[in-house]
mmCIF file of C-alpha atoms in Angstrom:
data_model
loop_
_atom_site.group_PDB
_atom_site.id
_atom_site.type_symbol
_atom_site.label_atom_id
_atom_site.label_comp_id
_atom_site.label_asym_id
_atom_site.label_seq_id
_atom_site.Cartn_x
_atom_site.Cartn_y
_atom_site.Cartn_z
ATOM 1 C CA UNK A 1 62.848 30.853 -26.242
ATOM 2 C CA UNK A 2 63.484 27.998 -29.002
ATOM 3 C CA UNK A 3 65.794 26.184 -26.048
ATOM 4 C CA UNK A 4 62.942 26.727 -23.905
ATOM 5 C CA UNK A 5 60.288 25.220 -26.335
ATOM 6 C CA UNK A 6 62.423 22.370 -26.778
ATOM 7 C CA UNK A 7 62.703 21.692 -23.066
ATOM 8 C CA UNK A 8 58.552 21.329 -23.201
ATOM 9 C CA UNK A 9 58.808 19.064 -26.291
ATOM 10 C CA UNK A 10 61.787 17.031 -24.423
ATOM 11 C CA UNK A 11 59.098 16.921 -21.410
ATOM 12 C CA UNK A 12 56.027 15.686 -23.810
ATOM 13 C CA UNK A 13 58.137 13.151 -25.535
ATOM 14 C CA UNK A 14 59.154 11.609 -22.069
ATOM 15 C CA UNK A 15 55.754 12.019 -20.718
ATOM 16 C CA UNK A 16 54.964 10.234 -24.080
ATOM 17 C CA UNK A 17 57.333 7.400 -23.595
ATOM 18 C CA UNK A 18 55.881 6.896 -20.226
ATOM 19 C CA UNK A 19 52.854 6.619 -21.568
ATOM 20 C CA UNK A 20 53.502 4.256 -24.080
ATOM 21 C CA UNK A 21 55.670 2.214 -21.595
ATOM 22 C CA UNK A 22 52.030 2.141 -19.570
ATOM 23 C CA UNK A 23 50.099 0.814 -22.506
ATOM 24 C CA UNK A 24 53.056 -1.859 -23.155
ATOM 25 C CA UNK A 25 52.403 -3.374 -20.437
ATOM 26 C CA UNK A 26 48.938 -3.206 -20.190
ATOM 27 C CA UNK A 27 48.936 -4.565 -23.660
ATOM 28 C CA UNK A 28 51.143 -7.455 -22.440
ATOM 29 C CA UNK A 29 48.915 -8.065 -19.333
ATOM 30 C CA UNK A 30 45.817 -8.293 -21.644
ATOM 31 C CA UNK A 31 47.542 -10.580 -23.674
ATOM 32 C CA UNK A 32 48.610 -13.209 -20.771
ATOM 33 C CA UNK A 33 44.839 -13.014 -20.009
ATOM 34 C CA UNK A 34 43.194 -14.013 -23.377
ATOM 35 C CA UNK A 35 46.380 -16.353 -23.365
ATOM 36 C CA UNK A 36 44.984 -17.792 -20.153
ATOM 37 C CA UNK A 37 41.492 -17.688 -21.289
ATOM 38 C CA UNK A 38 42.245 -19.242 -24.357
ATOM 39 C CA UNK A 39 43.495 -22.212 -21.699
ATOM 40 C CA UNK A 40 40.490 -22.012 -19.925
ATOM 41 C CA UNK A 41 38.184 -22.554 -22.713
ATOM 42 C CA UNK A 42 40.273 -25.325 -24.548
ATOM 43 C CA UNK A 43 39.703 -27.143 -20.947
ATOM 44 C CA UNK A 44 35.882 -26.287 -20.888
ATOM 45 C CA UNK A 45 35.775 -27.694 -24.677
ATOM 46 C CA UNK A 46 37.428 -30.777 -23.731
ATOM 47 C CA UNK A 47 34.811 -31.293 -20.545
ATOM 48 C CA UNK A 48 31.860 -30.562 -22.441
ATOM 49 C CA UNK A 49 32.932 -33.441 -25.202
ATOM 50 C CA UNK A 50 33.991 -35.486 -22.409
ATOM 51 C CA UNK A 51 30.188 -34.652 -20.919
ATOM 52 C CA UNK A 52 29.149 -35.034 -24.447
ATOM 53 C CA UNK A 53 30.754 -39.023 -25.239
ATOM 54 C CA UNK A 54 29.365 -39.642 -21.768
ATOM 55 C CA UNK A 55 25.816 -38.520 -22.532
ATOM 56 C CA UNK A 56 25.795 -40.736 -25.559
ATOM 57 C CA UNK A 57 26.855 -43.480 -24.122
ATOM 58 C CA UNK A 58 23.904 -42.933 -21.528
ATOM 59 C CA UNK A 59 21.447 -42.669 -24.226
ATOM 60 C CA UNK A 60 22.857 -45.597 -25.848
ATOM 61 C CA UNK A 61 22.508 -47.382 -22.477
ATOM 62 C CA UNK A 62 18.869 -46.136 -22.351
ATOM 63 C CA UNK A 63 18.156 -47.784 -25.669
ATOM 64 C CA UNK A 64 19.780 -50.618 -24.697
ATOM 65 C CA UNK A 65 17.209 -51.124 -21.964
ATOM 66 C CA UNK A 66 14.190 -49.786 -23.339
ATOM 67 C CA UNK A 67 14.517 -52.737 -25.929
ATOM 68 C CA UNK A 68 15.342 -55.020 -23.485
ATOM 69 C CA UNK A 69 12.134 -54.182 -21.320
ATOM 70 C CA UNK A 70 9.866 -54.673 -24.845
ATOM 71 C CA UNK A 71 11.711 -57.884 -25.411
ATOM 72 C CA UNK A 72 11.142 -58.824 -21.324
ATOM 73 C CA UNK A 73 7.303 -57.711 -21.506
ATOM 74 C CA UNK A 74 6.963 -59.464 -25.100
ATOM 75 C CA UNK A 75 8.397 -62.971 -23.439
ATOM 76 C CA UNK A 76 6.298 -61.828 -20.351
ATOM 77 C CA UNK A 77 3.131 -61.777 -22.726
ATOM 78 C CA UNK A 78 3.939 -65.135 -24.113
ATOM 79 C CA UNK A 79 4.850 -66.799 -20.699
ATOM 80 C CA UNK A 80 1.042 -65.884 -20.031
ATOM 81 C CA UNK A 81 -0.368 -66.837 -23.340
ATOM 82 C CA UNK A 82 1.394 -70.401 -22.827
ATOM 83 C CA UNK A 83 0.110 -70.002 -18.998
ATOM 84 C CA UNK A 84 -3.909 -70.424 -20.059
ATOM 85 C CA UNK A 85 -3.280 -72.783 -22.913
ATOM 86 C CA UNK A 86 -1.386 -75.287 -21.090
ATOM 87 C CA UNK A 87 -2.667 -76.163 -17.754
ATOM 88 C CA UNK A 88 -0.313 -79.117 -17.159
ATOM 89 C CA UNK A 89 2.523 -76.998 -17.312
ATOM 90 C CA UNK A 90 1.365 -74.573 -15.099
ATOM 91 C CA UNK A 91 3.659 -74.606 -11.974
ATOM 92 C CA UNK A 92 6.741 -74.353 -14.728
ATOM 93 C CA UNK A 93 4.901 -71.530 -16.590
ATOM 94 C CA UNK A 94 4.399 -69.724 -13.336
ATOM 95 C CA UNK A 95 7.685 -69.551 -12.263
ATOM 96 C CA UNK A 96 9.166 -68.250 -15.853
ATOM 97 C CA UNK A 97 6.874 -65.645 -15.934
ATOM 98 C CA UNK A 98 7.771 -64.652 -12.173
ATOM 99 C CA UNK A 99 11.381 -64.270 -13.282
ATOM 100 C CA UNK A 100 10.813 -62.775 -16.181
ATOM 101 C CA UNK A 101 8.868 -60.210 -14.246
ATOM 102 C CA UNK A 102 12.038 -60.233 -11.870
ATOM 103 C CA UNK A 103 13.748 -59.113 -14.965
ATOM 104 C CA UNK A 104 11.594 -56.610 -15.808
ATOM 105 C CA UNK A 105 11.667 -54.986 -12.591
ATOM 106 C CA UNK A 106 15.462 -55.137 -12.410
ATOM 107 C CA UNK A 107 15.418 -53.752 -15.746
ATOM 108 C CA UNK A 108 13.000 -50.904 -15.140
ATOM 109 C CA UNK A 109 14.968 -50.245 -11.915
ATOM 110 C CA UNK A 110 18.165 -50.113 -14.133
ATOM 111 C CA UNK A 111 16.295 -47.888 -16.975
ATOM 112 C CA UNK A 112 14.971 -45.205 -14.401
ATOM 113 C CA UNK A 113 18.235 -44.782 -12.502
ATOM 114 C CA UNK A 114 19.978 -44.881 -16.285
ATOM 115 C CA UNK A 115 16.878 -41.631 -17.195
ATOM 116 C CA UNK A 116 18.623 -40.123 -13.998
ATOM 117 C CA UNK A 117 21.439 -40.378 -15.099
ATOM 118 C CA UNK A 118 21.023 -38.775 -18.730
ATOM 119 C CA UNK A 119 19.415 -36.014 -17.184
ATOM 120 C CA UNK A 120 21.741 -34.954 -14.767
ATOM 121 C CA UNK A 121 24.318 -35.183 -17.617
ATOM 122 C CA UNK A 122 22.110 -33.137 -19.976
ATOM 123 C CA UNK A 123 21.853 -30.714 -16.733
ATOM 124 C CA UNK A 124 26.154 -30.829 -16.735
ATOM 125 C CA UNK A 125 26.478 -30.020 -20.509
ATOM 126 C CA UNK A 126 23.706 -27.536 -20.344
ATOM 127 C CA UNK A 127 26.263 -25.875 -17.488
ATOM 128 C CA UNK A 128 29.568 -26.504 -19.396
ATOM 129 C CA UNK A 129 28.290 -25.618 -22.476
ATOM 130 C CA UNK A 130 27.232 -22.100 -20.714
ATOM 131 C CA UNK A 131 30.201 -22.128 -18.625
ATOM 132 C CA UNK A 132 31.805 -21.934 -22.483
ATOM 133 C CA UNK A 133 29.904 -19.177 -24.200
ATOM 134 C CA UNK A 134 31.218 -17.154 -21.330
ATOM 135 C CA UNK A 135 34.404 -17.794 -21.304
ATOM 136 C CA UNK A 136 34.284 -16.979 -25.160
ATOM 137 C CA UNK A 137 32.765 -14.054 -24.018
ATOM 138 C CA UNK A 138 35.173 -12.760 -21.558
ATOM 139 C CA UNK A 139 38.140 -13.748 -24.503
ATOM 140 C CA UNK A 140 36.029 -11.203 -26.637
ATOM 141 C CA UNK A 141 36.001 -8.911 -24.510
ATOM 142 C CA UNK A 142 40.125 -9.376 -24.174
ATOM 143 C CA UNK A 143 41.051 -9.381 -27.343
ATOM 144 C CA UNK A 144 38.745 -6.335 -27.522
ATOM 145 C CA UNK A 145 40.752 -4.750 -25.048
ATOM 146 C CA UNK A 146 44.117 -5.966 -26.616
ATOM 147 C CA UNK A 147 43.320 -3.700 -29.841
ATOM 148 C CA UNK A 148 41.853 -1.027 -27.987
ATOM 149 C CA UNK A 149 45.570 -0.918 -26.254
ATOM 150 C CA UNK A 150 47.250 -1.759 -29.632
ATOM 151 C CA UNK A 151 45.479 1.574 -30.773
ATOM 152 C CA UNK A 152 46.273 3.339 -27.850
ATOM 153 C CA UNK A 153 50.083 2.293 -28.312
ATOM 154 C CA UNK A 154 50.200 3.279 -31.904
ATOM 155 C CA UNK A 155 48.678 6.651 -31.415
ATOM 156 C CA UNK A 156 51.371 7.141 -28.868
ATOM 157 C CA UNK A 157 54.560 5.869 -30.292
ATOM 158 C CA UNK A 158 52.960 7.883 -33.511
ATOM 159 C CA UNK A 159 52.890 11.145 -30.576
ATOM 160 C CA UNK A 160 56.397 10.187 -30.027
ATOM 161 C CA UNK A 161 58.009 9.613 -33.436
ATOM 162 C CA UNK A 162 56.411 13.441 -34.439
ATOM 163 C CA UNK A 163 57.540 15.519 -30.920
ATOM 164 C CA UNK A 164 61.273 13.613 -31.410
ATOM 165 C CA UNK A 165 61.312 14.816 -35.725
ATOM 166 C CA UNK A 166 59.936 18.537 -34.313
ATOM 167 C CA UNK A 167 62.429 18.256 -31.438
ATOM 168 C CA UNK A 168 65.188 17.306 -33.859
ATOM 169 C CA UNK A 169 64.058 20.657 -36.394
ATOM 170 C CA UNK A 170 64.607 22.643 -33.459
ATOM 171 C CA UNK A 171 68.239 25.091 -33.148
ATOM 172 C CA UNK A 172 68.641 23.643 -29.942
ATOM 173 C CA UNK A 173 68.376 19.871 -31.191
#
């Protein structure tokens, strides 16, 4: 009967060893995965500061030609000033303020398409910056699962270690 008993333990400790084999390599699979996510993310951090630099340097672009369009449209407000006080210069007045208005068209051209640009940039980091939080997410959610497994592979190598000390008190070793 005590041979017989130890047969069953001999059975649960190699149905535990199986078991813990299983949640080995599940464990290792759940590692390469927050491994690889890890990856992922450190790529997503470095495209969202890439997005980032680029966005600032937009803005600072934007700036740029905002001030340049109050400068044009001050000179523009002069040019016409000059324009009614000095008759006799007329014809040369007229043409300044025609290419300074050139200017200021070009400019405004070059500030609108530069406003595009910033917000479809804003519109990218708003993405990457979401495309991030998820993939911190789903690395929770790994490393979650690692130390659910680690648990699971403790309990059983703990299962293991006790059925192989009760196996060993047994007559029948």
């Amino acid at each position: 009967e005590a041979c017989g008993v130890a047969r069953g333990l001999h059975e649960e400790v190699q149905s535990s060893r199986t078991r813990v084999k299983a949640l080995e390599d599940q464990t290792e699979k759940a590692v390469r995965r927050a491994v690889e996510l890890e990856r992922e993310t450190q790529e997503e951090r470095v495209r969202g500061a890439e997005a980032r630099d680029k966005l600032r340097e937009s803005e600072a672009d934007v700036t740029r030609k905002k001030e340049q369009i109050e400068v044009l449209q001050a000179d523009a407000r002069n040019l016409r000033r000059e324009l009614r006080d000095a008759k006799e210069t007329a014809s040369s007045a007229i043409s300044s303020a025609k290419r300074v208005e050139h200017e200021i068209s070009v400019v405004t051209a070059q500030f609108a398409q530069a406003t595009k640009e910033v917000a479809a940039l804003k519109h990218q980091l708003e993405r990457l910056e979401s495309s991030l939080e998820g993939e911190r997410q789903r690395v929770g959610e790994e490393r979650t699962k690692v130390a659910f497994l680690n648990g699971q592979l403790e309990e059983s190598i703990g299962t293991v270690k006790r059925l192989e000390g009760e196996k060993q008190r047994l007559p029948c070793g």
